[in-house]
PDB file of C-alpha atoms in Angstrom:
ATOM      1  CA  MET A  44      25.499 -13.178 -23.233  1.00 68.00           C
ATOM      2  CA  ALA A  45      28.589 -12.208 -21.254  1.00 83.00           C
ATOM      3  CA  ARG A  46      27.975 -11.230 -17.664  1.00 93.00           C
ATOM      4  CA  GLY A  47      28.596  -7.691 -16.546  1.00 96.00           C
ATOM      5  CA  ARG A  48      32.077  -6.636 -15.492  1.00 97.00           C
ATOM      6  CA  PHE A  49      32.891  -5.258 -12.045  1.00 98.00           C
ATOM      7  CA  ILE A  50      35.106  -2.215 -12.595  1.00 98.00           C
ATOM      8  CA  LEU A  51      36.627  -0.719  -9.437  1.00 98.00           C
ATOM      9  CA  LEU A  52      38.314   2.625  -8.866  1.00 98.00           C
ATOM     10  CA  GLU A  53      40.440   2.892  -5.729  1.00 97.00           C
ATOM     11  CA  GLY A  54      42.866   5.451  -4.353  1.00 93.00           C
ATOM     12  CA  CYS A  55      43.516   7.903  -1.566  1.00 87.00           C
ATOM     13  CA  ASP A  56      41.227  10.863  -0.922  1.00 84.00           C
ATOM     14  CA  ARG A  57      40.971  13.619  -3.558  1.00 83.00           C
ATOM     15  CA  ALA A  58      42.526  11.444  -6.267  1.00 89.00           C
ATOM     16  CA  GLY A  59      39.520  12.086  -8.524  1.00 92.00           C
ATOM     17  CA  LYS A  60      37.757   8.718  -8.210  1.00 95.00           C
ATOM     18  CA  SER A  61      34.199  10.048  -8.080  1.00 95.00           C
ATOM     19  CA  THR A  62      34.695  12.321 -11.088  1.00 96.00           C
ATOM     20  CA  GLN A  63      36.268   9.513 -13.105  1.00 98.00           C
ATOM     21  CA  CYS A  64      33.504   7.065 -12.120  1.00 98.00           C
ATOM     22  CA  GLU A  65      30.814   9.460 -13.320  1.00 98.00           C
ATOM     23  CA  MET A  66      32.644  10.193 -16.579  1.00 98.00           C
ATOM     24  CA  LEU A  67      33.228   6.492 -17.178  1.00 98.00           C
ATOM     25  CA  VAL A  68      29.577   5.581 -16.647  1.00 98.00           C
ATOM     26  CA  ALA A  69      28.446   8.370 -18.989  1.00 98.00           C
ATOM     27  CA  ALA A  70      30.918   7.311 -21.701  1.00 98.00           C
ATOM     28  CA  MET A  71      29.955   3.641 -21.434  1.00 98.00           C
ATOM     29  CA  LYS A  72      26.269   4.509 -21.743  1.00 98.00           C
ATOM     30  CA  GLU A  73      27.036   6.540 -24.870  1.00 98.00           C
ATOM     31  CA  ARG A  74      28.664   3.430 -26.327  1.00 97.00           C
ATOM     32  CA  GLY A  75      25.547   1.369 -25.682  1.00 97.00           C
ATOM     33  CA  HIS A  76      26.654  -0.509 -22.572  1.00 97.00           C
ATOM     34  CA  SER A  77      24.275  -1.282 -19.733  1.00 97.00           C
ATOM     35  CA  VAL A  78      26.107   0.171 -16.747  1.00 98.00           C
ATOM     36  CA  GLU A  79      25.438   1.448 -13.226  1.00 98.00           C
ATOM     37  CA  LEU A  80      27.454   3.399 -10.665  1.00 98.00           C
ATOM     38  CA  CYS A  81      27.936   2.098  -7.110  1.00 98.00           C
ATOM     39  CA  LYS A  82      29.615   3.972  -4.267  1.00 97.00           C
ATOM     40  CA  PHE A  83      31.030   2.733  -0.975  1.00 97.00           C
ATOM     41  CA  PRO A  84      30.242   3.550   1.652  1.00 96.00           C
ATOM     42  CA  ASP A  85      26.615   3.641   0.559  1.00 97.00           C
ATOM     43  CA  ARG A  86      25.411   6.367   2.902  1.00 95.00           C
ATOM     44  CA  THR A  87      21.713   5.822   2.059  1.00 95.00           C
ATOM     45  CA  THR A  88      21.311   2.694   4.221  1.00 97.00           C
ATOM     46  CA  THR A  89      20.944   2.583   7.999  1.00 96.00           C
ATOM     47  CA  ILE A  90      24.511   1.296   8.319  1.00 97.00           C
ATOM     48  CA  GLY A  91      25.649   3.906   5.818  1.00 97.00           C
ATOM     49  CA  GLN A  92      24.125   6.692   7.888  1.00 96.00           C
ATOM     50  CA  MET A  93      26.118   5.534  10.917  1.00 96.00           C
ATOM     51  CA  ILE A  94      29.279   5.577   8.799  1.00 96.00           C
ATOM     52  CA  HIS A  95      28.461   9.059   7.509  1.00 94.00           C
ATOM     53  CA  ALA A  96      28.052  10.355  11.075  1.00 94.00           C
ATOM     54  CA  TYR A  97      31.467   8.929  11.928  1.00 93.00           C
ATOM     55  CA  LEU A  98      33.205  10.309   8.835  1.00 91.00           C
ATOM     56  CA  THR A  99      31.791  13.779   9.376  1.00 89.00           C
ATOM     57  CA  ASN A 100      32.944  13.768  13.012  1.00 87.00           C
ATOM     58  CA  THR A 101      29.451  13.797  14.529  1.00 89.00           C
ATOM     59  CA  ARG A 102      29.832  10.347  16.104  1.00 88.00           C
ATOM     60  CA  GLU A 103      32.696   8.461  17.759  1.00 91.00           C
ATOM     61  CA  LEU A 104      33.228   4.730  17.277  1.00 93.00           C
ATOM     62  CA  ASP A 105      35.968   2.236  18.090  1.00 96.00           C
ATOM     63  CA  ASP A 106      38.286   1.565  15.119  1.00 96.00           C
ATOM     64  CA  ARG A 107      37.257  -2.106  15.001  1.00 97.00           C
ATOM     65  CA  ALA A 108      33.571  -1.248  15.155  1.00 97.00           C
ATOM     66  CA  ILE A 109      33.755   1.206  12.253  1.00 97.00           C
ATOM     67  CA  HIS A 110      35.798  -1.278  10.206  1.00 98.00           C
ATOM     68  CA  LEU A 111      33.080  -3.899  10.655  1.00 98.00           C
ATOM     69  CA  LEU A 112      30.387  -1.372   9.744  1.00 98.00           C
ATOM     70  CA  PHE A 113      32.184  -0.535   6.493  1.00 98.00           C
ATOM     71  CA  SER A 114      32.371  -4.254   5.696  1.00 98.00           C
ATOM     72  CA  ALA A 115      28.694  -4.784   6.554  1.00 98.00           C
ATOM     73  CA  ASN A 116      27.832  -1.902   4.228  1.00 98.00           C
ATOM     74  CA  ARG A 117      29.495  -3.806   1.380  1.00 98.00           C
ATOM     75  CA  TRP A 118      27.913  -7.135   2.300  1.00 98.00           C
ATOM     76  CA  GLU A 119      24.395  -5.675   2.316  1.00 97.00           C
ATOM     77  CA  ALA A 120      24.893  -4.717  -1.344  1.00 98.00           C
ATOM     78  CA  MET A 121      26.219  -8.101  -2.497  1.00 97.00           C
ATOM     79  CA  GLN A 122      23.034  -9.828  -3.645  1.00 96.00           C
ATOM     80  CA  ALA A 123      21.932  -6.841  -5.721  1.00 97.00           C
ATOM     81  CA  MET A 124      25.408  -6.501  -7.243  1.00 97.00           C
ATOM     82  CA  LYS A 125      25.550 -10.194  -8.172  1.00 97.00           C
ATOM     83  CA  ARG A 126      22.099 -10.038  -9.719  1.00 97.00           C
ATOM     84  CA  LYS A 127      23.028  -7.065 -11.889  1.00 97.00           C
ATOM     85  CA  LEU A 128      26.301  -8.625 -13.035  1.00 97.00           C
ATOM     86  CA  GLN A 129      24.470 -11.833 -13.972  1.00 95.00           C
ATOM     87  CA  GLN A 130      21.978  -9.755 -15.973  1.00 96.00           C
ATOM     88  CA  GLY A 131      24.829  -8.325 -18.048  1.00 95.00           C
ATOM     89  CA  ILE A 132      24.962  -4.948 -16.306  1.00 97.00           C
ATOM     90  CA  HIS A 133      28.453  -3.521 -15.819  1.00 98.00           C
ATOM     91  CA  LEU A 134      29.155  -1.972 -12.412  1.00 98.00           C
ATOM     92  CA  VAL A 135      31.526   0.963 -11.975  1.00 98.00           C
ATOM     93  CA  VAL A 136      32.355   1.050  -8.263  1.00 98.00           C
ATOM     94  CA  ASP A 137      33.766   4.010  -6.329  1.00 98.00           C
ATOM     95  CA  ARG A 138      35.826   2.469  -3.453  1.00 97.00           C
ATOM     96  CA  TYR A 139      35.501  -1.046  -2.089  1.00 98.00           C
ATOM     97  CA  ALA A 140      37.138  -3.510   0.316  1.00 97.00           C
ATOM     98  CA  TYR A 141      40.696  -2.454  -0.542  1.00 97.00           C
ATOM     99  CA  SER A 142      39.875   0.971   0.898  1.00 97.00           C
ATOM    100  CA  GLY A 143      38.469  -0.605   4.035  1.00 97.00           C
ATOM    101  CA  VAL A 144      41.625  -2.609   4.624  1.00 97.00           C
ATOM    102  CA  ALA A 145      43.971   0.241   3.701  1.00 97.00           C
ATOM    103  CA  PHE A 146      42.419   2.816   6.017  1.00 95.00           C
ATOM    104  CA  SER A 147      41.985   0.508   9.012  1.00 97.00           C
ATOM    105  CA  THR A 148      45.486  -0.950   8.686  1.00 97.00           C
ATOM    106  CA  ALA A 149      46.882   2.584   8.401  1.00 96.00           C
ATOM    107  CA  LYS A 150      45.200   3.356  11.728  1.00 95.00           C
ATOM    108  CA  GLY A 151      47.114   0.501  13.355  1.00 97.00           C
ATOM    109  CA  LEU A 152      44.855  -2.546  13.065  1.00 98.00           C
ATOM    110  CA  ASP A 153      46.257  -5.893  11.944  1.00 98.00           C
ATOM    111  CA  LEU A 154      46.238  -6.372   8.162  1.00 97.00           C
ATOM    112  CA  THR A 155      44.943  -9.959   8.256  1.00 97.00           C
ATOM    113  CA  TRP A 156      42.224  -9.077  10.761  1.00 98.00           C
ATOM    114  CA  CYS A 157      41.132  -6.232   8.491  1.00 98.00           C
ATOM    115  CA  LYS A 158      40.837  -8.548   5.480  1.00 97.00           C
ATOM    116  CA  ASN A 159      38.820 -11.264   7.232  1.00 97.00           C
ATOM    117  CA  PRO A 160      35.334  -9.620   7.266  1.00 97.00           C
ATOM    118  CA  ASP A 161      35.496  -9.106   3.485  1.00 97.00           C
ATOM    119  CA  ARG A 162      36.678 -12.578   2.498  1.00 96.00           C
ATOM    120  CA  GLY A 163      34.178 -14.012   0.023  1.00 95.00           C
ATOM    121  CA  LEU A 164      32.936 -10.707  -1.363  1.00 97.00           C
ATOM    122  CA  VAL A 165      32.637 -10.432  -5.127  1.00 97.00           C
ATOM    123  CA  ARG A 166      36.087  -9.616  -6.516  1.00 96.00           C
ATOM    124  CA  PRO A 167      36.501  -6.907  -9.181  1.00 97.00           C
ATOM    125  CA  ASP A 168      37.272  -7.902 -12.757  1.00 96.00           C
ATOM    126  CA  LEU A 169      39.312  -4.742 -13.243  1.00 97.00           C
ATOM    127  CA  THR A 170      40.832  -2.544 -10.526  1.00 98.00           C
ATOM    128  CA  PHE A 171      42.224   0.928 -11.164  1.00 98.00           C
ATOM    129  CA  PHE A 172      44.386   2.561  -8.508  1.00 97.00           C
ATOM    130  CA  LEU A 173      44.435   6.333  -8.929  1.00 97.00           C
ATOM    131  CA  ASP A 174      47.800   7.214  -7.450  1.00 94.00           C
ATOM    132  CA  LEU A 175      48.172  10.748  -6.099  1.00 88.00           C
ATOM    133  CA  PRO A 176      50.894  12.007  -3.726  1.00 83.00           C
ATOM    134  CA  THR A 177      49.457  13.474  -0.533  1.00 76.00           C
ATOM    135  CA  SER A 178      51.221  16.769  -1.244  1.00 75.00           C
ATOM    136  CA  GLU A 179      49.106  17.084  -4.400  1.00 78.00           C
ATOM    137  CA  ALA A 180      45.895  15.926  -2.694  1.00 71.00           C
ATOM    138  CA  GLU A 181      46.250  18.707  -0.123  1.00 70.00           C
ATOM    139  CA  LYS A 182      46.059  21.296  -2.907  1.00 74.00           C
ATOM    140  CA  ARG A 183      42.663  20.063  -4.062  1.00 61.00           C
ATOM    141  CA  GLY A 184      39.404  21.557  -2.880  1.00 62.00           C
ATOM    142  CA  GLY A 185      37.732  20.006   0.126  1.00 61.00           C
ATOM    143  CA  PHE A 186      40.795  18.228   1.509  1.00 56.00           C
ATOM    144  CA  GLY A 187      40.543  17.979   5.292  1.00 59.00           C
ATOM    145  CA  GLU A 188      36.761  18.159   5.534  1.00 64.00           C
ATOM    146  CA  GLU A 189      36.350  14.539   6.638  1.00 65.00           C
ATOM    147  CA  ARG A 190      37.936  12.542   9.438  1.00 74.00           C
ATOM    148  CA  TYR A 191      40.481  10.614   7.389  1.00 73.00           C
ATOM    149  CA  GLU A 192      41.804  13.541   5.349  1.00 70.00           C
ATOM    150  CA  LYS A 193      45.034  14.075   7.279  1.00 80.00           C
ATOM    151  CA  ARG A 194      48.481  14.053   5.664  1.00 80.00           C
ATOM    152  CA  GLU A 195      50.115  11.407   7.871  1.00 87.00           C
ATOM    153  CA  LEU A 196      47.173   9.014   7.642  1.00 89.00           C
ATOM    154  CA  GLN A 197      46.809   9.436   3.882  1.00 88.00           C
ATOM    155  CA  GLU A 198      50.484   8.614   3.396  1.00 91.00           C
ATOM    156  CA  ARG A 199      50.121   5.432   5.454  1.00 94.00           C
ATOM    157  CA  VAL A 200      46.949   4.545   3.527  1.00 94.00           C
ATOM    158  CA  ARG A 201      48.826   4.853   0.229  1.00 93.00           C
ATOM    159  CA  ASP A 202      51.568   2.559   1.547  1.00 94.00           C
ATOM    160  CA  VAL A 203      48.995  -0.122   2.452  1.00 96.00           C
ATOM    161  CA  PHE A 204      47.282   0.178  -0.929  1.00 96.00           C
ATOM    162  CA  LEU A 205      50.631  -0.504  -2.579  1.00 93.00           C
ATOM    163  CA  GLN A 206      51.041  -3.595  -0.372  1.00 94.00           C
ATOM    164  CA  LEU A 207      47.618  -4.846  -1.459  1.00 95.00           C
ATOM    165  CA  LYS A 208      48.037  -4.263  -5.190  1.00 93.00           C
ATOM    166  CA  SER A 209      48.402  -7.208  -7.515  1.00 91.00           C
ATOM    167  CA  ASN A 210      49.699  -7.531 -11.054  1.00 89.00           C
ATOM    168  CA  GLU A 211      46.077  -7.255 -12.213  1.00 89.00           C
ATOM    169  CA  TRP A 212      45.754  -3.681 -10.969  1.00 97.00           C
ATOM    170  CA  VAL A 213      46.090  -0.793 -13.400  1.00 97.00           C
ATOM    171  CA  ILE A 214      48.035   2.059 -11.768  1.00 97.00           C
ATOM    172  CA  VAL A 215      46.886   5.470 -13.025  1.00 97.00           C
ATOM    173  CA  ASP A 216      48.838   8.682 -12.482  1.00 95.00           C
ATOM    174  CA  ALA A 217      46.219  10.906 -10.840  1.00 94.00           C
ATOM    175  CA  CYS A 218      48.375  14.002 -11.370  1.00 92.00           C
ATOM    176  CA  LYS A 219      47.391  13.907 -15.043  1.00 94.00           C
ATOM    177  CA  SER A 220      44.534  15.959 -16.413  1.00 95.00           C
ATOM    178  CA  VAL A 221      40.970  14.779 -15.824  1.00 96.00           C
ATOM    179  CA  GLN A 222      40.506  14.087 -19.543  1.00 98.00           C
ATOM    180  CA  SER A 223      43.783  12.182 -19.890  1.00 97.00           C
ATOM    181  CA  MET A 224      42.850   9.961 -16.960  1.00 97.00           C
ATOM    182  CA  HIS A 225      39.399   9.379 -18.410  1.00 98.00           C
ATOM    183  CA  ASN A 226      40.811   8.395 -21.806  1.00 98.00           C
ATOM    184  CA  GLU A 227      43.139   5.869 -20.176  1.00 98.00           C
ATOM    185  CA  LEU A 228      40.403   4.328 -18.020  1.00 98.00           C
ATOM    186  CA  LEU A 229      37.911   4.113 -20.865  1.00 98.00           C
ATOM    187  CA  ARG A 230      40.465   2.461 -23.154  1.00 98.00           C
ATOM    188  CA  GLU A 231      41.239  -0.216 -20.543  1.00 97.00           C
ATOM    189  CA  VAL A 232      37.555  -0.837 -19.795  1.00 98.00           C
ATOM    190  CA  GLU A 233      36.574  -1.158 -23.451  1.00 97.00           C
ATOM    191  CA  HIS A 234      39.396  -3.660 -23.972  1.00 96.00           C
ATOM    192  CA  LYS A 235      38.299  -5.703 -20.941  1.00 95.00           C
ATOM    193  CA  ILE A 236      34.688  -5.820 -22.090  1.00 94.00           C
ATOM    194  CA  ARG A 237      35.605  -6.680 -25.675  1.00 93.00           C
ATOM    195  CA  VAL A 238      37.815  -9.594 -24.598  1.00 90.00           C
ATOM    196  CA  ALA A 239      35.093 -10.871 -22.233  1.00 87.00           C
ATOM    197  CA  GLU A 240      32.467 -10.755 -24.981  1.00 84.00           C
ATOM    198  CA  GLU A 241      34.750 -12.620 -27.402  1.00 82.00           C
ATOM    199  CA  ASP A 242      35.529 -15.260 -24.773  1.00 78.00           C
ATOM    200  CA  ALA A 243      31.802 -15.684 -24.017  1.00 74.00           C
ATOM    201  CA  LYS A 244      31.134 -16.558 -27.647  1.00 75.00           C
ATOM    202  CA  LEU A 245      33.756 -19.299 -27.576  1.00 73.00           C
ATOM    203  CA  ALA A 246      33.190 -20.756 -24.113  1.00 68.00           C
ATOM    204  CA  ASP A 247      30.811 -23.610 -23.409  1.00 58.00           C
ATOM    205  CA  ASP A 248      30.811 -23.101 -19.641  1.00 59.00           C
ATOM    206  CA  GLU A 249      29.326 -20.207 -17.711  1.00 65.00           C
ATOM    207  CA  ASP A 250      31.400 -17.095 -17.022  1.00 77.00           C
ATOM    208  CA  ASP A 251      31.238 -17.122 -13.236  1.00 82.00           C
ATOM    209  CA  ILE A 252      31.314 -14.045 -11.034  1.00 86.00           C
ATOM    210  CA  LEU A 253      34.542 -13.900  -9.021  1.00 83.00           C
ATOM    211  CA  GLU A 254      33.522 -14.534  -5.396  1.00 82.00           C
ATOM    212  CA  ASP A 255      36.966 -14.780  -3.848  1.00 81.00           C
ATOM    213  CA  MET A 256      37.917 -11.392  -2.412  1.00 88.00           C
ATOM    214  CA  PHE A 257      41.156 -11.733  -0.396  1.00 82.00           C
ATOM    215  CA  MET A 258      41.257 -15.523  -0.787  1.00 62.00           C
TER     216      MET A 258
END
C-alpha cells in the first residue's frame, strides 16, 4: 500500500486556499480516497489560541516570539500527521511552514533564522502556490480583518514566497474562477497519487515520508 500524500496549498491572504482545500477534500472522498483536511495555524490547541489572539489583534507579541509559536503549532501536529500518512491517509493542508517563513521575513526578520525552527518537519509531496495580486485580494470579502492583511505586507509576503518556491511547486493563477482552479488542482493531485500508487507496486523498498523541510 502506498503511503498517503501530503498536499499543501500556500499563498497570500484571500487567494482562496481554504475554499480550494475543502473542495479538494470533498472531491477526493467522492473518488474513494482516504483524505483529511489540516489547517495551520491550528487554533484549537493552547498554542493555537495564543496565535489566534495575536492575529485578531487582542494580544501583542514580539515578532520572534510569534514566529516560534507558529512553528511550535506545526511541530505539535507532526506525530499525528506522520501516523496518518503511514496509514495511507492523504492530507490536504491549508498553509504550512512556507507561510511562516514568508510572513516573518516580510516583517523584517532574517530568512535563514526564520527557516531554522521548521527544519526537519515533514515536507509536502505536492505544493500549490495560489498566486493572487494584492490589488485583487483587496477586492475580496474580509480583507483587512486580521493583523497581516495590509497591502504593503502582503506584497512583501508574495515576494518571499516567490524566493522560496522550487521547481516542484505548481503555480496556480488565483484570479481564475473557483471551479477552474479546483479542476486544475484535482487533476494534478490525481496524477500525483496515481504515479505514487504505480511506483509502490514496483518498488521493493518502503516509500518514506519526506522529513527534510528546508534542508
